[in-house]
Amino acid sequence: MAIHIINHPMVQHKLTILRKKETSTREFRELLKEIGMLMGYDVTRDFPLQDVEIETPVCKTTAKQIAGRKVVVVPILRAGLGMVDGLMMLIPSARMGHIGMYRDETTHEPVFYYYKMPKGRERMVILTDPMLATGGSACDAVRRLKEDGYKNIRMMCLVAAPEGVKRLQTEHPDVDIYTASLDQCLNEDAYIVPGLGDCGDRIFGTK
Ligand code: PRP
Ligand code: URA
């Protein structure tokens, strides 16, 4: 089990703008997309390469290419969608699945409503959800993916609470977590502190 904190200056800078309450919906969406691509560099950092013989306009040479790792990007709806466009720019050959769930406002437990995956259970899953709060949504999503036959799953979030990290690492120790920040704690409404508020509402302007 591992948690990777992505502290690249550009990611941290963009995250700070996302946290500001005055950031507009339009800017929020754009920045989250950019961060999705930047974080994708770290999520894919250990992908194996293989040598290929190619010919440049100048000469023949040996160059590197990704050694056939197949990926499926899976956003947890809704907010996970915000990171997908950037990630798909980085991995254009990836397939996409969708898992729909929202948190019950009183119990804070995830309520499941949708699951659709492409063919190929051997693919690596990159699960995206900007907020890892109690960890309930991520744990439920990972459980469903495993029950469906997926074995290689990575969790990409933006902001994580210690409570969510602990729960995901306890229930699914094989799932590596990639995040731009490990925040302080959860508040009484199970929102991440300092966090950035309700990420879905901020992406889609539904506040
Ligand atoms: C948010 C967020 C995660 C979940 C995190 O979704 O996008 O899916 O809460 O909380 P947890 O770790 O405590 O489960 P939300 O319920 O707001 O739904 P939405 O994305 O559709 O707005
Ligand atoms: N979901 C959000 O959108 N934000 C939080 O801080 C926690 C859960």
PDB file of C-alpha atoms and ligand atoms in Angstrom:
ATOM      1  CA  MET A   1       0.000   0.000   0.000  1.00  0.00           C
ATOM      2  CA  ALA A   2       1.316   3.444  -0.838  1.00  0.00           C
ATOM      3  CA  ILE A   3       0.202   7.010  -0.847  1.00  0.00           C
ATOM      4  CA  HIS A   4       1.841   9.287  -3.379  1.00  0.00           C
ATOM      5  CA  ILE A   5       1.603  12.998  -2.608  1.00  0.00           C
ATOM      6  CA  ILE A   6       2.105  14.878  -5.860  1.00  0.00           C
ATOM      7  CA  ASN A   7       3.811  18.056  -4.782  1.00  0.00           C
ATOM      8  CA  HIS A   8       4.856  19.356  -8.186  1.00  0.00           C
ATOM      9  CA  PRO A   9       4.812  23.181  -8.004  1.00  0.00           C
ATOM     10  CA  MET A  10       2.320  23.539 -10.863  1.00  0.00           C
ATOM     11  CA  VAL A  11      -0.090  21.092  -9.242  1.00  0.00           C
ATOM     12  CA  GLN A  12       0.199  22.827  -5.878  1.00  0.00           C
ATOM     13  CA  HIS A  13      -0.291  26.262  -7.430  1.00  0.00           C
ATOM     14  CA  LYS A  14      -3.399  25.198  -9.318  1.00  0.00           C
ATOM     15  CA  LEU A  15      -4.774  23.437  -6.235  1.00  0.00           C
ATOM     16  CA  THR A  16      -4.487  26.677  -4.260  1.00  0.00           C
ATOM     17  CA  ILE A  17      -6.651  28.461  -6.835  1.00  0.00           C
ATOM     18  CA  LEU A  18      -9.173  25.610  -6.706  1.00  0.00           C
ATOM     19  CA  ARG A  19      -9.398  25.953  -2.918  1.00  0.00           C
ATOM     20  CA  LYS A  20     -10.263  29.676  -3.064  1.00  0.00           C
ATOM     21  CA  LYS A  21     -13.965  30.216  -2.558  1.00  0.00           C
ATOM     22  CA  GLU A  22     -14.068  33.042  -5.128  1.00  0.00           C
ATOM     23  CA  THR A  23     -12.775  30.865  -8.002  1.00  0.00           C
ATOM     24  CA  SER A  24     -15.425  30.743 -10.728  1.00  0.00           C
ATOM     25  CA  THR A  25     -17.038  27.566 -12.032  1.00  0.00           C
ATOM     26  CA  ARG A  26     -15.392  28.085 -15.385  1.00  0.00           C
ATOM     27  CA  GLU A  27     -11.909  28.489 -13.931  1.00  0.00           C
ATOM     28  CA  PHE A  28     -12.461  25.611 -11.497  1.00  0.00           C
ATOM     29  CA  ARG A  29     -13.359  23.225 -14.285  1.00  0.00           C
ATOM     30  CA  GLU A  30     -10.403  24.279 -16.410  1.00  0.00           C
ATOM     31  CA  LEU A  31      -7.890  23.960 -13.565  1.00  0.00           C
ATOM     32  CA  LEU A  32      -9.180  20.556 -12.483  1.00  0.00           C
ATOM     33  CA  LYS A  33      -8.773  19.324 -16.041  1.00  0.00           C
ATOM     34  CA  GLU A  34      -5.189  20.605 -16.139  1.00  0.00           C
ATOM     35  CA  ILE A  35      -4.400  18.990 -12.797  1.00  0.00           C
ATOM     36  CA  GLY A  36      -5.879  15.734 -14.076  1.00  0.00           C
ATOM     37  CA  MET A  37      -3.274  15.671 -16.804  1.00  0.00           C
ATOM     38  CA  LEU A  38      -0.397  16.764 -14.557  1.00  0.00           C
ATOM     39  CA  MET A  39      -1.220  14.163 -11.920  1.00  0.00           C
ATOM     40  CA  GLY A  40      -1.454  11.590 -14.671  1.00  0.00           C
ATOM     41  CA  TYR A  41       2.314  11.889 -15.115  1.00  0.00           C
ATOM     42  CA  ASP A  42       2.833  10.424 -11.653  1.00  0.00           C
ATOM     43  CA  VAL A  43       0.069   7.853 -11.887  1.00  0.00           C
ATOM     44  CA  THR A  44       1.702   6.463 -15.056  1.00  0.00           C
ATOM     45  CA  ARG A  45       5.317   6.985 -13.976  1.00  0.00           C
ATOM     46  CA  ASP A  46       6.106   3.255 -13.590  1.00  0.00           C
ATOM     47  CA  PHE A  47       4.481   2.107 -16.839  1.00  0.00           C
ATOM     48  CA  PRO A  48       6.954  -0.233 -18.536  1.00  0.00           C
ATOM     49  CA  LEU A  49       8.668   0.803 -21.773  1.00  0.00           C
ATOM     50  CA  GLN A  50       9.953  -1.320 -24.614  1.00  0.00           C
ATOM     51  CA  ASP A  51      12.440  -0.628 -27.373  1.00  0.00           C
ATOM     52  CA  VAL A  52      11.173  -0.170 -30.922  1.00  0.00           C
ATOM     53  CA  GLU A  53      13.094   0.338 -34.135  1.00  0.00           C
ATOM     54  CA  ILE A  54      11.964   3.509 -35.920  1.00  0.00           C
ATOM     55  CA  GLU A  55      13.243   5.743 -38.656  1.00  0.00           C
ATOM     56  CA  THR A  56      13.435   9.495 -38.203  1.00  0.00           C
ATOM     57  CA  PRO A  57      13.873  11.788 -41.223  1.00  0.00           C
ATOM     58  CA  VAL A  58      17.596  11.568 -40.408  1.00  0.00           C
ATOM     59  CA  CYS A  59      18.353   7.903 -39.628  1.00  0.00           C
ATOM     60  CA  LYS A  60      17.201   4.635 -38.135  1.00  0.00           C
ATOM     61  CA  THR A  61      17.235   4.499 -34.347  1.00  0.00           C
ATOM     62  CA  THR A  62      15.987   2.582 -31.329  1.00  0.00           C
ATOM     63  CA  ALA A  63      13.358   4.456 -29.321  1.00  0.00           C
ATOM     64  CA  LYS A  64      10.977   3.800 -26.428  1.00  0.00           C
ATOM     65  CA  GLN A  65       7.279   3.112 -26.403  1.00  0.00           C
ATOM     66  CA  ILE A  66       4.800   2.076 -23.701  1.00  0.00           C
ATOM     67  CA  ALA A  67       4.886  -1.713 -23.467  1.00  0.00           C
ATOM     68  CA  GLY A  68       1.215  -2.417 -24.037  1.00  0.00           C
ATOM     69  CA  ARG A  69      -0.262  -1.459 -20.675  1.00  0.00           C
ATOM     70  CA  LYS A  70      -3.997  -1.173 -21.147  1.00  0.00           C
ATOM     71  CA  VAL A  71      -5.866   1.322 -19.010  1.00  0.00           C
ATOM     72  CA  VAL A  72      -9.463   2.050 -18.150  1.00  0.00           C
ATOM     73  CA  VAL A  73     -10.179   5.432 -16.585  1.00  0.00           C
ATOM     74  CA  VAL A  74     -13.163   5.305 -14.225  1.00  0.00           C
ATOM     75  CA  PRO A  75     -14.605   8.496 -12.740  1.00  0.00           C
ATOM     76  CA  ILE A  76     -16.887   8.282  -9.729  1.00  0.00           C
ATOM     77  CA  LEU A  77     -19.821  10.465 -10.795  1.00  0.00           C
ATOM     78  CA  ARG A  78     -20.187  13.308 -10.708  1.00  0.00           C
ATOM     79  CA  ALA A  79     -17.031  14.998  -9.480  1.00  0.00           C
ATOM     80  CA  GLY A  80     -14.642  12.357 -10.842  1.00  0.00           C
ATOM     81  CA  LEU A  81     -15.551  13.534 -14.340  1.00  0.00           C
ATOM     82  CA  GLY A  82     -13.666  16.759 -13.680  1.00  0.00           C
ATOM     83  CA  MET A  83     -10.274  15.029 -13.801  1.00  0.00           C
ATOM     84  CA  VAL A  84     -11.000  12.773 -16.740  1.00  0.00           C
ATOM     85  CA  ASP A  85     -10.463  15.036 -19.750  1.00  0.00           C
ATOM     86  CA  GLY A  86      -6.914  15.869 -18.683  1.00  0.00           C
ATOM     87  CA  LEU A  87      -6.083  12.259 -17.957  1.00  0.00           C
ATOM     88  CA  MET A  88      -7.521  11.102 -21.273  1.00  0.00           C
ATOM     89  CA  MET A  89      -5.356  13.653 -23.096  1.00  0.00           C
ATOM     90  CA  LEU A  90      -2.360  11.925 -21.532  1.00  0.00           C
ATOM     91  CA  ILE A  91      -3.610   8.377 -22.206  1.00  0.00           C
ATOM     92  CA  PRO A  92      -5.735   8.759 -25.352  1.00  0.00           C
ATOM     93  CA  SER A  93      -5.975   5.008 -25.900  1.00  0.00           C
ATOM     94  CA  ALA A  94      -7.601   4.444 -22.499  1.00  0.00           C
ATOM     95  CA  ARG A  95     -11.143   3.137 -22.287  1.00  0.00           C
ATOM     96  CA  MET A  96     -13.634   4.675 -19.911  1.00  0.00           C
ATOM     97  CA  GLY A  97     -15.997   3.227 -17.338  1.00  0.00           C
ATOM     98  CA  HIS A  98     -18.396   5.050 -15.016  1.00  0.00           C
ATOM     99  CA  ILE A  99     -19.465   4.477 -11.440  1.00  0.00           C
ATOM    100  CA  GLY A 100     -22.354   6.571 -10.136  1.00  0.00           C
ATOM    101  CA  MET A 101     -22.733   7.290  -6.438  1.00  0.00           C
ATOM    102  CA  TYR A 102     -23.498  10.223  -4.196  1.00  0.00           C
ATOM    103  CA  ARG A 103     -23.162  10.715  -0.451  1.00  0.00           C
ATOM    104  CA  ASP A 104     -26.288  10.679   1.645  1.00  0.00           C
ATOM    105  CA  GLU A 105     -26.342  14.096   3.329  1.00  0.00           C
ATOM    106  CA  THR A 106     -27.287  12.700   6.741  1.00  0.00           C
ATOM    107  CA  THR A 107     -25.422   9.409   7.021  1.00  0.00           C
ATOM    108  CA  HIS A 108     -22.543  10.409   4.683  1.00  0.00           C
ATOM    109  CA  GLU A 109     -22.708   6.874   3.302  1.00  0.00           C
ATOM    110  CA  PRO A 110     -22.440   6.427  -0.480  1.00  0.00           C
ATOM    111  CA  VAL A 111     -25.639   5.759  -2.418  1.00  0.00           C
ATOM    112  CA  PHE A 112     -24.907   3.718  -5.546  1.00  0.00           C
ATOM    113  CA  TYR A 113     -26.831   4.320  -8.796  1.00  0.00           C
ATOM    114  CA  TYR A 114     -24.776   3.397 -11.870  1.00  0.00           C
ATOM    115  CA  TYR A 115     -22.043   1.005 -13.037  1.00  0.00           C
ATOM    116  CA  LYS A 116     -20.812   0.556 -16.590  1.00  0.00           C
ATOM    117  CA  MET A 117     -17.417  -0.787 -17.646  1.00  0.00           C
ATOM    118  CA  PRO A 118     -15.873  -1.620 -21.010  1.00  0.00           C
ATOM    119  CA  LYS A 119     -14.634  -5.125 -21.887  1.00  0.00           C
ATOM    120  CA  GLY A 120     -11.273  -6.355 -20.590  1.00  0.00           C
ATOM    121  CA  ARG A 121     -10.869  -7.179 -16.893  1.00  0.00           C
ATOM    122  CA  GLU A 122      -7.077  -7.386 -17.302  1.00  0.00           C
ATOM    123  CA  ARG A 123      -6.880  -3.617 -17.737  1.00  0.00           C
ATOM    124  CA  MET A 124      -5.435  -1.349 -15.074  1.00  0.00           C
ATOM    125  CA  VAL A 125      -8.138   0.856 -13.548  1.00  0.00           C
ATOM    126  CA  ILE A 126      -7.398   4.480 -12.730  1.00  0.00           C
ATOM    127  CA  LEU A 127     -10.296   5.485 -10.490  1.00  0.00           C
ATOM    128  CA  THR A 128     -10.774   9.252 -10.312  1.00  0.00           C
ATOM    129  CA  ASP A 129     -12.578  11.259  -7.658  1.00  0.00           C
ATOM    130  CA  PRO A 130     -11.218  14.626  -6.515  1.00  0.00           C
ATOM    131  CA  MET A 131     -12.400  14.172  -2.915  1.00  0.00           C
ATOM    132  CA  LEU A 132     -11.395  11.284  -0.637  1.00  0.00           C
ATOM    133  CA  ALA A 133     -13.265  12.281   2.526  1.00  0.00           C
ATOM    134  CA  THR A 134     -14.608   9.443   4.718  1.00  0.00           C
ATOM    135  CA  GLY A 135     -13.409   7.038   2.015  1.00  0.00           C
ATOM    136  CA  GLY A 136     -16.862   5.429   1.794  1.00  0.00           C
ATOM    137  CA  SER A 137     -17.368   6.194  -1.911  1.00  0.00           C
ATOM    138  CA  ALA A 138     -13.874   5.094  -2.944  1.00  0.00           C
ATOM    139  CA  CYS A 139     -14.056   1.869  -0.910  1.00  0.00           C
ATOM    140  CA  ASP A 140     -17.439   0.968  -2.347  1.00  0.00           C
ATOM    141  CA  ALA A 141     -16.269   1.720  -5.894  1.00  0.00           C
ATOM    142  CA  VAL A 142     -13.129  -0.406  -5.467  1.00  0.00           C
ATOM    143  CA  ARG A 143     -15.149  -3.253  -3.962  1.00  0.00           C
ATOM    144  CA  ARG A 144     -17.505  -3.265  -6.963  1.00  0.00           C
ATOM    145  CA  LEU A 145     -14.587  -3.211  -9.402  1.00  0.00           C
ATOM    146  CA  LYS A 146     -12.912  -6.137  -7.622  1.00  0.00           C
ATOM    147  CA  GLU A 147     -16.166  -8.114  -7.553  1.00  0.00           C
ATOM    148  CA  ASP A 148     -16.362  -7.502 -11.305  1.00  0.00           C
ATOM    149  CA  GLY A 149     -12.889  -8.997 -11.789  1.00  0.00           C
ATOM    150  CA  TYR A 150     -10.481  -6.059 -11.784  1.00  0.00           C
ATOM    151  CA  LYS A 151      -7.216  -6.705  -9.936  1.00  0.00           C
ATOM    152  CA  ASN A 152      -5.036  -3.715 -10.671  1.00  0.00           C
ATOM    153  CA  ILE A 153      -6.599  -0.497  -9.365  1.00  0.00           C
ATOM    154  CA  ARG A 154      -5.126   2.948  -8.640  1.00  0.00           C
ATOM    155  CA  MET A 155      -7.008   5.757  -6.903  1.00  0.00           C
ATOM    156  CA  MET A 156      -6.407   9.283  -8.157  1.00  0.00           C
ATOM    157  CA  CYS A 157      -7.875  12.057  -6.046  1.00  0.00           C
ATOM    158  CA  LEU A 158      -7.041  15.702  -5.545  1.00  0.00           C
ATOM    159  CA  VAL A 159      -7.533  16.252  -1.826  1.00  0.00           C
ATOM    160  CA  ALA A 160      -7.570  13.465   0.737  1.00  0.00           C
ATOM    161  CA  ALA A 161      -8.514  13.433   4.410  1.00  0.00           C
ATOM    162  CA  PRO A 162      -6.507  11.211   6.781  1.00  0.00           C
ATOM    163  CA  GLU A 163      -9.745   9.392   7.662  1.00  0.00           C
ATOM    164  CA  GLY A 164     -10.385   8.435   4.022  1.00  0.00           C
ATOM    165  CA  VAL A 165      -6.803   7.390   3.406  1.00  0.00           C
ATOM    166  CA  LYS A 166      -6.840   5.163   6.476  1.00  0.00           C
ATOM    167  CA  ARG A 167     -10.126   3.530   5.484  1.00  0.00           C
ATOM    168  CA  LEU A 168      -9.073   2.890   1.888  1.00  0.00           C
ATOM    169  CA  GLN A 169      -5.684   1.542   2.961  1.00  0.00           C
ATOM    170  CA  THR A 170      -7.326  -0.737   5.536  1.00  0.00           C
ATOM    171  CA  GLU A 171     -10.058  -2.107   3.268  1.00  0.00           C
ATOM    172  CA  HIS A 172      -7.996  -2.179   0.056  1.00  0.00           C
ATOM    173  CA  PRO A 173      -4.274  -2.221   0.909  1.00  0.00           C
ATOM    174  CA  ASP A 174      -3.409  -3.157  -2.686  1.00  0.00           C
ATOM    175  CA  VAL A 175      -4.766   0.141  -4.068  1.00  0.00           C
ATOM    176  CA  ASP A 176      -2.185   2.897  -4.353  1.00  0.00           C
ATOM    177  CA  ILE A 177      -3.485   6.416  -3.678  1.00  0.00           C
ATOM    178  CA  TYR A 178      -2.322   9.445  -5.672  1.00  0.00           C
ATOM    179  CA  THR A 179      -3.276  12.833  -4.257  1.00  0.00           C
ATOM    180  CA  ALA A 180      -2.122  16.437  -4.453  1.00  0.00           C
ATOM    181  CA  SER A 181      -2.748  17.002  -0.755  1.00  0.00           C
ATOM    182  CA  LEU A 182      -3.274  15.194   2.509  1.00  0.00           C
ATOM    183  CA  ASP A 183      -5.476  17.686   4.338  1.00  0.00           C
ATOM    184  CA  GLN A 184      -6.055  18.080   8.075  1.00  0.00           C
ATOM    185  CA  CYS A 185      -9.297  16.317   8.949  1.00  0.00           C
ATOM    186  CA  LEU A 186     -13.054  16.103   8.336  1.00  0.00           C
ATOM    187  CA  ASN A 187     -15.553  18.522   9.879  1.00  0.00           C
ATOM    188  CA  GLU A 188     -18.891  17.560  11.461  1.00  0.00           C
ATOM    189  CA  ASP A 189     -20.512  17.426   7.980  1.00  0.00           C
ATOM    190  CA  ALA A 190     -17.753  15.073   6.756  1.00  0.00           C
ATOM    191  CA  TYR A 191     -16.310  17.798   4.533  1.00  0.00           C
ATOM    192  CA  ILE A 192     -12.551  17.933   4.131  1.00  0.00           C
ATOM    193  CA  VAL A 193     -10.766  20.685   6.107  1.00  0.00           C
ATOM    194  CA  PRO A 194      -9.488  22.948   4.653  1.00  0.00           C
ATOM    195  CA  GLY A 195     -10.582  21.188   1.438  1.00  0.00           C
ATOM    196  CA  LEU A 196     -12.288  23.093  -1.341  1.00  0.00           C
ATOM    197  CA  GLY A 197     -15.977  22.645  -0.515  1.00  0.00           C
ATOM    198  CA  ASP A 198     -18.394  20.547  -2.534  1.00  0.00           C
ATOM    199  CA  CYS A 199     -16.395  19.598  -5.581  1.00  0.00           C
ATOM    200  CA  GLY A 200     -19.342  18.440  -7.710  1.00  0.00           C
ATOM    201  CA  ASP A 201     -21.199  21.680  -7.089  1.00  0.00           C
ATOM    202  CA  ARG A 202     -18.105  23.705  -7.922  1.00  0.00           C
ATOM    203  CA  ILE A 203     -17.474  21.836 -11.189  1.00  0.00           C
ATOM    204  CA  PHE A 204     -21.037  21.926 -12.414  1.00  0.00           C
ATOM    205  CA  GLY A 205     -22.251  25.179 -10.829  1.00  0.00           C
ATOM    206  CA  THR A 206     -25.064  23.458  -8.951  1.00  0.00           C
ATOM    207  CA  LYS A 207     -24.648  25.177  -5.591  1.00  0.00           C
TER     208      LYS A 207
HETATM  209  C1  PRP B   1     -18.342  13.616  -3.270  1.00  0.00           C
HETATM  210  C2  PRP B   1     -17.029  13.281  -3.906  1.00  0.00           C
HETATM  211  C3  PRP B   1     -16.854  11.830  -3.566  1.00  0.00           C
HETATM  212  C4  PRP B   1     -17.468  11.739  -2.216  1.00  0.00           C
HETATM  213  C5  PRP B   1     -16.366  11.720  -1.210  1.00  0.00           C
HETATM  214  O1  PRP B   1     -19.401  13.198  -4.040  1.00  0.00           O
HETATM  215  O2  PRP B   1     -16.997  13.524  -5.272  1.00  0.00           O
HETATM  216  O3  PRP B   1     -17.497  10.952  -4.475  1.00  0.00           O
HETATM  217  O4  PRP B   1     -18.280  12.915  -2.039  1.00  0.00           O
HETATM  218  O5  PRP B   1     -16.860  11.512   0.058  1.00  0.00           O
HETATM  219  P1  PRP B   1     -16.563  10.200   0.887  1.00  0.00           P
HETATM  220  O6  PRP B   1     -15.102   9.915   0.789  1.00  0.00           O
HETATM  221  O7  PRP B   1     -16.978  10.594   2.274  1.00  0.00           O
HETATM  222  O8  PRP B   1     -17.406   9.089   0.342  1.00  0.00           O
HETATM  223  P2  PRP B   1     -20.891  13.725  -3.797  1.00  0.00           P
HETATM  224  O9  PRP B   1     -21.607  12.856  -2.836  1.00  0.00           O
HETATM  225  O10 PRP B   1     -20.842  15.168  -3.436  1.00  0.00           O
HETATM  226  O11 PRP B   1     -21.574  13.492  -5.191  1.00  0.00           O
HETATM  227  P3  PRP B   1     -21.375  14.309  -6.558  1.00  0.00           P
HETATM  228  O12 PRP B   1     -19.969  14.086  -7.023  1.00  0.00           O
HETATM  229  O13 PRP B   1     -22.378  13.690  -7.439  1.00  0.00           O
HETATM  230  O14 PRP B   1     -21.647  15.755  -6.279  1.00  0.00           O
HETATM  231  N1  URA B   2     -17.275  15.744  -1.014  1.00  0.00           N
HETATM  232  C1  URA B   2     -16.908  16.969  -1.426  1.00  0.00           C
HETATM  233  O1  URA B   2     -17.253  17.394  -2.530  1.00  0.00           O
HETATM  234  N2  URA B   2     -16.147  17.716  -0.624  1.00  0.00           N
HETATM  235  C2  URA B   2     -15.757  17.305   0.607  1.00  0.00           C
HETATM  236  O2  URA B   2     -15.040  18.043   1.304  1.00  0.00           O
HETATM  237  C3  URA B   2     -16.160  16.016   1.020  1.00  0.00           C
HETATM  238  C4  URA B   2     -16.910  15.257   0.191  1.00  0.00           C
END
